Coordinates of C-alpha atoms in Angstrom, one line a residue:
M1 CA 38.2 16.9 97.9
A2 CA 40.6 16.5 95.2
E3 CA 39.9 14.3 92.2
F4 CA 41.9 12.6 89.6
S5 CA 41.1 11.4 86.0
A6 CA 43.2 9.7 83.4
E7 CA 42.9 9.8 79.6
V8 CA 45.1 7.5 77.2
F9 CA 46.2 8.6 73.8
Q10 CA 47.9 5.9 71.6
N11 CA 47.6 4.1 68.3
E12 CA 47.0 0.5 69.5
F13 CA 47.6 -1.3 66.4
L14 CA 51.1 -3.0 65.9
S15 CA 52.3 -4.7 62.7
D16 CA 53.1 -8.5 62.5
G17 CA 56.0 -9.1 65.0
A18 CA 55.9 -5.8 66.6
T19 CA 56.7 -5.7 70.3
D20 CA 56.8 -2.0 71.6
V21 CA 53.7 -0.3 72.7
H22 CA 53.9 3.6 73.4
A23 CA 50.9 5.8 74.9
V24 CA 50.6 9.2 76.4
V25 CA 48.5 9.3 79.8
S26 CA 47.1 12.7 80.6
V27 CA 46.4 13.0 84.2
T28 CA 44.3 15.6 85.5
C29 CA 43.8 16.9 89.2
T30 CA 40.9 18.9 90.3
G31 CA 40.1 20.2 93.6
A32 CA 43.6 20.3 95.1
G33 CA 43.8 23.9 95.3
A34 CA 40.8 24.1 97.6
V35 CA 42.5 21.7 99.9
G36 CA 45.8 23.5 99.9
G37 CA 44.1 26.8 100.5
A38 CA 42.1 25.4 103.3
G39 CA 44.7 26.2 106.0
V40 CA 45.3 22.7 107.0
S41 CA 47.3 22.9 110.2
A42 CA 50.9 22.3 109.4
G43 CA 51.5 20.9 112.9
A44 CA 49.3 17.8 112.2
P45 CA 49.9 15.0 109.4
G46 CA 48.7 16.2 106.2
G47 CA 49.7 19.7 106.7
V48 CA 52.6 22.0 104.9
A49 CA 56.2 22.7 106.0
E50 CA 58.3 25.4 103.8
I51 CA 61.8 26.3 104.1
V52 CA 63.8 29.0 102.2
A53 CA 67.4 28.4 101.8
V54 CA 69.4 31.5 100.6
D55 CA 73.0 31.6 99.5
T56 CA 75.0 33.8 102.0
S57 CA 78.6 33.0 100.5
G58 CA 80.8 35.8 99.7
S59 CA 79.9 35.9 96.1
M60 CA 76.4 37.2 97.1
Q61 CA 78.0 40.5 98.3
G62 CA 76.1 43.5 97.1
R63 CA 72.9 43.7 95.0
N64 CA 72.4 40.0 95.0
M65 CA 72.5 39.7 98.9
E66 CA 70.1 42.7 99.3
A67 CA 67.9 41.4 96.6
A68 CA 68.0 37.9 98.1
K69 CA 67.1 39.2 101.5
H70 CA 64.0 41.2 100.2
A71 CA 63.0 38.1 98.2
A72 CA 63.1 36.0 101.6
A73 CA 61.0 38.5 103.1
V74 CA 58.5 38.7 100.3
A75 CA 58.2 34.9 100.4
V76 CA 57.6 35.0 104.0
D77 CA 54.7 37.2 103.6
Q78 CA 53.1 34.6 101.1
I79 CA 53.3 31.7 103.5
P80 CA 49.8 31.3 105.0
D81 CA 49.3 31.3 108.8
G82 CA 49.6 27.7 110.4
T83 CA 52.3 26.8 107.9
L84 CA 55.5 25.5 109.6
F85 CA 58.4 27.3 108.2
A86 CA 62.1 28.2 108.6
I87 CA 64.9 30.1 106.9
I88 CA 68.2 28.8 106.2
G89 CA 71.4 30.7 105.2
G90 CA 73.9 28.8 103.2
S91 CA 77.6 29.1 102.7
H92 CA 80.2 26.4 103.3
V93 CA 78.1 25.6 106.3
A94 CA 74.4 26.0 106.7
T95 CA 72.9 28.0 109.6
R96 CA 69.4 28.5 110.6
I97 CA 68.6 32.1 110.4
F98 CA 65.0 31.6 111.7
P99 CA 63.8 30.4 114.1
Y100 CA 66.9 31.8 115.9
P101 CA 69.6 29.3 116.4
N102 CA 69.0 29.3 120.2
A103 CA 65.3 28.6 119.7
R104 CA 63.7 25.5 121.3
V105 CA 61.9 24.5 118.1
P106 CA 63.4 23.8 114.7
M107 CA 60.3 25.0 112.8
V108 CA 57.5 27.5 113.8
A109 CA 53.9 27.8 112.7
M110 CA 53.4 31.1 110.7
E111 CA 51.6 33.7 112.4
L112 CA 51.8 37.7 112.6
G113 CA 54.6 37.7 115.4
A114 CA 56.5 35.0 113.8
R115 CA 56.4 36.6 110.3
N116 CA 57.9 39.9 111.7
E117 CA 60.5 38.1 113.6
A118 CA 61.4 36.0 110.6
K119 CA 61.8 39.1 108.4
R120 CA 63.8 40.9 111.1
A121 CA 66.2 37.7 111.2
I122 CA 66.5 37.9 107.4
S123 CA 67.5 41.5 107.2
T124 CA 70.6 40.4 109.5
M125 CA 71.9 37.9 107.0
S126 CA 75.4 38.8 105.3
A127 CA 77.4 37.3 102.7
S128 CA 80.8 35.5 103.5
G129 CA 82.4 32.2 103.1
G130 CA 82.2 29.6 100.3
T131 CA 79.6 27.2 98.8
A132 CA 78.8 23.8 99.9
I133 CA 75.2 22.9 98.9
S134 CA 75.2 19.5 100.6
S135 CA 75.2 21.3 104.0
W136 CA 72.1 23.1 103.1
L137 CA 70.3 20.2 102.1
R138 CA 71.3 18.5 105.1
L139 CA 70.0 21.0 107.4
A140 CA 66.7 21.3 105.5
D141 CA 66.4 17.6 105.9
D142 CA 67.1 17.7 109.6
L143 CA 64.5 20.3 110.1
F144 CA 61.8 18.6 108.1
A145 CA 62.5 15.4 109.9
T146 CA 61.1 17.1 113.2
V147 CA 57.7 17.8 111.8
P148 CA 54.7 15.7 110.8
A149 CA 53.8 17.7 107.6
A150 CA 52.9 15.6 104.5
Q151 CA 54.0 18.1 102.1
K152 CA 57.6 19.6 102.6
H153 CA 59.1 22.0 100.1
L154 CA 62.3 23.8 100.0
I155 CA 63.2 26.8 97.9
L156 CA 66.9 27.0 97.2
L157 CA 68.8 30.2 95.6
T158 CA 72.4 30.3 94.8
D159 CA 74.4 32.5 92.6
G160 CA 77.6 30.5 92.5
K161 CA 79.3 27.2 91.8
N162 CA 79.2 24.5 94.6
E163 CA 83.1 24.9 95.1
S164 CA 83.6 24.3 98.7
E165 CA 83.2 20.5 98.7
P166 CA 83.9 17.3 96.4
T167 CA 81.2 16.7 93.9
M168 CA 80.6 13.3 95.4
H169 CA 79.5 14.8 98.7
L170 CA 76.6 16.8 97.0
D171 CA 75.6 13.7 95.0
R172 CA 75.6 11.5 98.1
M173 CA 73.5 14.2 100.0
I174 CA 71.1 14.5 97.0
A175 CA 70.8 10.4 97.2
D176 CA 70.4 10.7 101.1
V177 CA 67.4 13.2 101.0
T178 CA 65.7 12.0 98.0
G179 CA 62.1 11.2 98.9
H180 CA 62.1 13.3 101.9
F181 CA 61.1 16.7 100.5
Q182 CA 60.6 18.6 97.1
C183 CA 63.1 21.4 95.9
D184 CA 62.7 24.3 93.4
A185 CA 66.2 25.6 92.8
R186 CA 66.9 28.8 91.4
G187 CA 70.3 30.3 90.1
V188 CA 70.7 34.2 89.9
G189 CA 73.4 35.7 87.5
D190 CA 75.6 33.9 85.3
R191 CA 78.1 32.2 87.7
W192 CA 76.2 29.1 89.0
V193 CA 76.1 25.7 87.1
V194 CA 72.8 24.6 85.5
E195 CA 73.5 20.9 85.6
E196 CA 74.5 21.2 89.3
L197 CA 71.1 22.7 90.3
R198 CA 69.2 20.5 87.7
K199 CA 70.7 17.3 89.3
I200 CA 69.2 18.6 92.9
S201 CA 65.7 19.7 91.5
T202 CA 65.4 16.6 89.3
A203 CA 66.0 14.2 92.2
L204 CA 63.9 16.2 94.6
L205 CA 61.0 16.5 92.1
G206 CA 61.2 20.2 91.6
T207 CA 62.2 22.7 88.9
V208 CA 65.3 24.7 88.1
D209 CA 65.4 28.1 86.4
L210 CA 67.6 31.1 85.9
I211 CA 66.7 34.4 87.6
A212 CA 68.7 36.7 85.3
R213 CA 68.6 39.9 87.3
P214 CA 68.6 40.3 91.1
E215 CA 65.7 42.4 91.3
D216 CA 63.6 39.6 89.7
I217 CA 64.3 37.2 92.7
A218 CA 61.3 38.5 94.9
E219 CA 58.7 37.9 91.9
D220 CA 60.1 34.4 91.4
F221 CA 60.1 33.5 95.1
S222 CA 56.6 34.7 95.5
A223 CA 55.4 32.8 92.7
L224 CA 57.1 29.5 94.0
V225 CA 55.7 29.9 97.5
R226 CA 52.1 30.4 96.2
K227 CA 52.6 27.5 93.9
S228 CA 53.8 25.4 96.7
M229 CA 50.7 26.4 99.0
A230 CA 48.2 25.4 96.1
R231 CA 49.5 21.7 96.0
G232 CA 46.6 20.3 98.1
V233 CA 47.6 16.7 97.6
A234 CA 51.0 15.8 99.1
A235 CA 52.4 12.9 97.3
V236 CA 51.1 11.0 94.3
D237 CA 52.6 7.8 92.4
L238 CA 51.9 6.8 89.0
R239 CA 51.6 3.0 88.9
V240 CA 52.2 0.9 86.0
W241 CA 51.0 -2.7 85.8
A242 CA 52.3 -4.8 82.9
P243 CA 51.7 -8.6 82.0
Q244 CA 53.9 -11.2 83.1
G245 CA 56.8 -11.4 80.4
S246 CA 56.7 -7.8 79.4
E247 CA 59.0 -5.0 80.2
V248 CA 58.4 -1.3 81.0
L249 CA 60.9 0.4 78.9
F250 CA 60.3 3.8 80.4
V251 CA 58.0 6.2 82.3
K252 CA 58.5 10.1 81.5
Q253 CA 56.6 13.2 82.4
V254 CA 56.5 15.0 79.1
A255 CA 54.3 18.0 79.9
P256 CA 54.4 20.6 81.5
E257 CA 58.3 19.6 81.6
V258 CA 60.2 16.6 80.6
D259 CA 61.2 14.6 83.6
D260 CA 62.4 11.0 83.3
L261 CA 60.9 8.9 86.1
T262 CA 62.3 5.6 85.1
G263 CA 65.1 5.3 87.4
R264 CA 62.8 6.4 90.5
R265 CA 60.9 3.0 90.1
T266 CA 59.8 1.1 93.2
Q267 CA 58.1 -2.3 93.3
V268 CA 54.3 -2.5 94.4
N269 CA 54.1 -6.2 93.4
A270 CA 55.4 -8.7 91.1
L271 CA 53.7 -7.0 87.8
T272 CA 53.3 -3.4 89.2
S273 CA 55.8 -0.6 89.5
A274 CA 55.3 2.8 91.2
Y275 CA 56.9 6.3 90.0
P276 CA 56.6 9.2 92.4
T277 CA 55.2 12.4 91.1
G278 CA 55.4 14.6 94.2
A279 CA 52.6 17.0 95.2
W280 CA 49.8 18.4 93.0
A281 CA 47.7 21.5 92.7
D282 CA 44.9 21.8 90.1
E283 CA 46.8 21.0 86.9
T284 CA 47.1 18.5 84.2
R285 CA 50.5 16.5 83.6
E286 CA 51.1 14.1 80.7
Y287 CA 53.2 11.0 80.7
H288 CA 54.8 8.8 78.0
V289 CA 54.7 5.2 79.0
A290 CA 56.4 2.5 76.9
V291 CA 55.9 -1.2 77.3
R292 CA 57.5 -4.0 75.5
V293 CA 55.2 -7.1 75.0
P294 CA 55.9 -10.6 73.5
A295 CA 54.7 -10.4 69.7
K296 CA 51.5 -12.2 69.1
P297 CA 49.8 -13.6 66.1
V298 CA 47.8 -11.2 63.7
G299 CA 44.5 -10.7 65.1
S300 CA 45.4 -11.1 68.7
E301 CA 45.1 -8.2 71.2
Q302 CA 45.9 -7.8 74.9
L303 CA 46.3 -5.3 77.6
A304 CA 49.6 -4.1 77.5
A305 CA 49.5 -1.9 80.6
R306 CA 47.4 -0.5 83.3
V307 CA 48.4 3.2 84.4
Q308 CA 46.9 4.0 87.8
V309 CA 47.2 7.2 89.8
A310 CA 47.5 6.5 93.5
V311 CA 47.3 8.7 96.5
G312 CA 48.9 6.8 99.3
D313 CA 47.6 3.3 99.0
E314 CA 44.4 4.5 97.3
V315 CA 43.9 4.1 93.5
T316 CA 42.1 7.3 92.3
A317 CA 42.1 7.0 88.6
S318 CA 43.1 4.6 85.9
G319 CA 43.7 4.2 82.0
L320 CA 44.2 1.2 79.8
V321 CA 47.1 0.7 77.3
K322 CA 46.2 -1.8 74.7
A323 CA 47.9 -3.8 71.8
K324 CA 46.3 -5.2 68.6
W325 CA 48.4 -7.0 65.9
S326 CA 47.2 -6.3 62.5
D327 CA 48.3 -6.9 58.9
D328 CA 46.5 -3.6 57.8
S329 CA 49.3 -1.1 57.0
T330 CA 46.7 1.7 57.2
L331 CA 45.9 1.0 60.9
T332 CA 49.7 0.2 62.0
A333 CA 51.4 2.9 60.2
R334 CA 49.3 5.7 62.0
I335 CA 51.2 7.5 64.7
S336 CA 49.4 8.9 67.6
P337 CA 49.9 12.7 67.4
E338 CA 50.4 12.7 71.2
V339 CA 53.2 10.3 71.3
A340 CA 54.7 11.9 68.1
H341 CA 54.7 15.3 69.8
Y342 CA 56.1 14.5 73.1
T343 CA 58.6 12.2 71.5
G344 CA 59.9 15.2 69.7
Q345 CA 59.7 17.4 72.7
A346 CA 61.8 15.0 74.8
E347 CA 64.4 14.6 71.8
L348 CA 64.5 18.5 71.8
A349 CA 65.5 18.8 75.4
S350 CA 68.2 16.2 75.0
A351 CA 69.5 17.9 71.8
I352 CA 69.7 21.5 73.4
Q353 CA 71.6 20.0 76.6
E354 CA 73.8 18.0 74.5
G355 CA 74.6 20.8 72.1
L356 CA 75.3 23.4 74.6
A357 CA 77.6 20.7 76.5
A358 CA 79.7 20.2 73.3
K359 CA 79.6 23.8 72.8
A360 CA 81.2 24.5 76.2
A361 CA 83.8 21.7 75.6
G362 CA 84.9 23.3 72.3
D363 CA 83.4 20.6 70.0
E364 CA 81.9 22.8 67.5
A365 CA 80.8 20.3 65.1
T366 CA 79.0 18.2 67.4
A367 CA 77.2 21.4 68.8
T368 CA 76.4 22.6 65.3
V369 CA 74.7 19.3 64.6
K370 CA 72.8 19.0 67.8
L371 CA 71.6 22.5 67.9
G372 CA 70.6 22.4 64.3
R373 CA 68.5 19.2 65.3
A374 CA 67.0 21.1 68.3
V375 CA 66.1 24.1 65.7
Q376 CA 64.4 21.4 63.5
L377 CA 62.4 19.8 66.5
A378 CA 61.4 23.1 67.9
A379 CA 59.8 24.2 64.6
E380 CA 58.1 20.8 64.1
T381 CA 56.6 20.7 67.5
G382 CA 55.6 24.4 67.6
N383 CA 57.7 25.3 70.6
D384 CA 58.2 29.1 69.7
D385 CA 59.9 29.7 73.1
A386 CA 62.5 27.2 72.2
T387 CA 63.0 28.8 68.9
S388 CA 63.3 32.1 70.3
R389 CA 66.0 31.1 72.6
L390 CA 68.0 28.9 70.1
R391 CA 68.2 31.8 67.7
K392 CA 70.2 33.8 70.3
I393 CA 72.9 30.9 70.1
V394 CA 72.9 30.1 66.4
E395 CA 72.2 31.7 62.9
V396 CA 69.5 29.6 61.2
D397 CA 70.0 29.1 57.6
N398 CA 67.2 26.4 57.2
E399 CA 64.9 25.8 59.9
E400 CA 63.1 22.8 58.1
A401 CA 66.4 21.1 57.6
G402 CA 68.0 22.2 60.9
T403 CA 70.9 23.8 59.1
V404 CA 72.5 26.3 61.5
R405 CA 75.9 28.1 62.1
L406 CA 77.1 28.8 65.8
K407 CA 77.2 32.5 66.7
R408 CA 80.3 33.9 68.0
N409 CA 80.4 35.5 71.4
T410 CA 77.1 34.6 72.7
A411 CA 76.1 35.8 76.0
K412 CA 76.4 33.2 78.9
L413 CA 73.1 34.2 80.3
D414 CA 71.3 33.4 76.9
E415 CA 72.9 30.1 76.9
M416 CA 72.0 29.4 80.6
A417 CA 68.3 30.5 79.7
L418 CA 68.3 28.1 76.8
D419 CA 69.6 25.4 79.0
T420 CA 67.1 26.0 82.0
A421 CA 64.1 26.2 79.6
S422 CA 65.1 23.1 77.5
T423 CA 62.8 20.8 79.7
K424 CA 59.8 23.2 79.2
T425 CA 57.4 21.6 76.7
T426 CA 54.5 22.8 74.7
R427 CA 51.2 20.9 75.0
V428 CA 49.8 18.9 71.9
R429 CA 47.1 20.8 70.3
R430 CA 43.9 18.7 70.4
A431 CA 40.7 19.1 68.6

């Protein structure tokens, strides 16, 4: 059975008149992988359902299409027996490739015969038409709605821009399906739009990433399916209780990736909010929680927040965030290493994204400032991967000061790789 634990890192001392309390809550899940690998029947509540949606628009013609077909077949091989699954082909319309369109059931349980037929159906896919991703999400949602599985996961692959429908159609569809399933989105090549897929994956509690070469799609798909199958706990909420008169400023996942959960808040009761975190495997995630409480006299102390991990209605772990007012500057001036580290990592992600957006808009001055700050933050927080990616975009004159110059004629793939990786964080080093 999966077990959760929570550990709080903070400096609980506040100076006279201070009101904002910051803490990093580290949540660890153990035993979920055993549950996920136990072959729970997907046809029963608590089971698993998996859909692979492959771009079949005209732009996929050639190597991309052949590589995507191979990858989808590889993904099918990774899906355990008993898991409900389906394959979608997406262009300006969405088509159920398998089960076959004339099949009576919208999704089927994986077994040898279904596996072979699915791969046969995948081999017939061809590229034509435009790209309307909202139709892909709608079909996936319709298929998932027919099964009782608790864990529902979509892998979405495209190589191009969502150009066959207005942006508002995609935005509306994302809002409609949010909370129904999780989605990991992947873009192959350099013609897709990072922000478009990030919008989908962020809302649907997944990830976005770049697959630079068609021949790498299969390995990525295989890893995504294995990761999905290892998530033995279907849906977990982070609950934050704060005392009357206080305000939860934000709740952000800060490791292994930055993801602002604040806007996904739902009310549990008058003083408690819940923030969805999706399905879990055996892993550790860390969350930055900020609460504003009324200032109290020096010497006072109070509970600023109670952070709980809830699976369904059951609270499985909790941690306390405290506030103590002091006039001792040696206590109040200390910064929690965890809070400082992840504040820097979150700012780093924003600086990279804002810098690249300014560069794309032709605002070189802003791009230089933002990407210079990103170089500085990457060095300060020990994010060597971000440093390496940034150096493909800027010439670094002074890393410590963040003094940089924009490189000319940078490769679009290098910019996209920096953008998609911007939310990936390094963990704080603990003794």
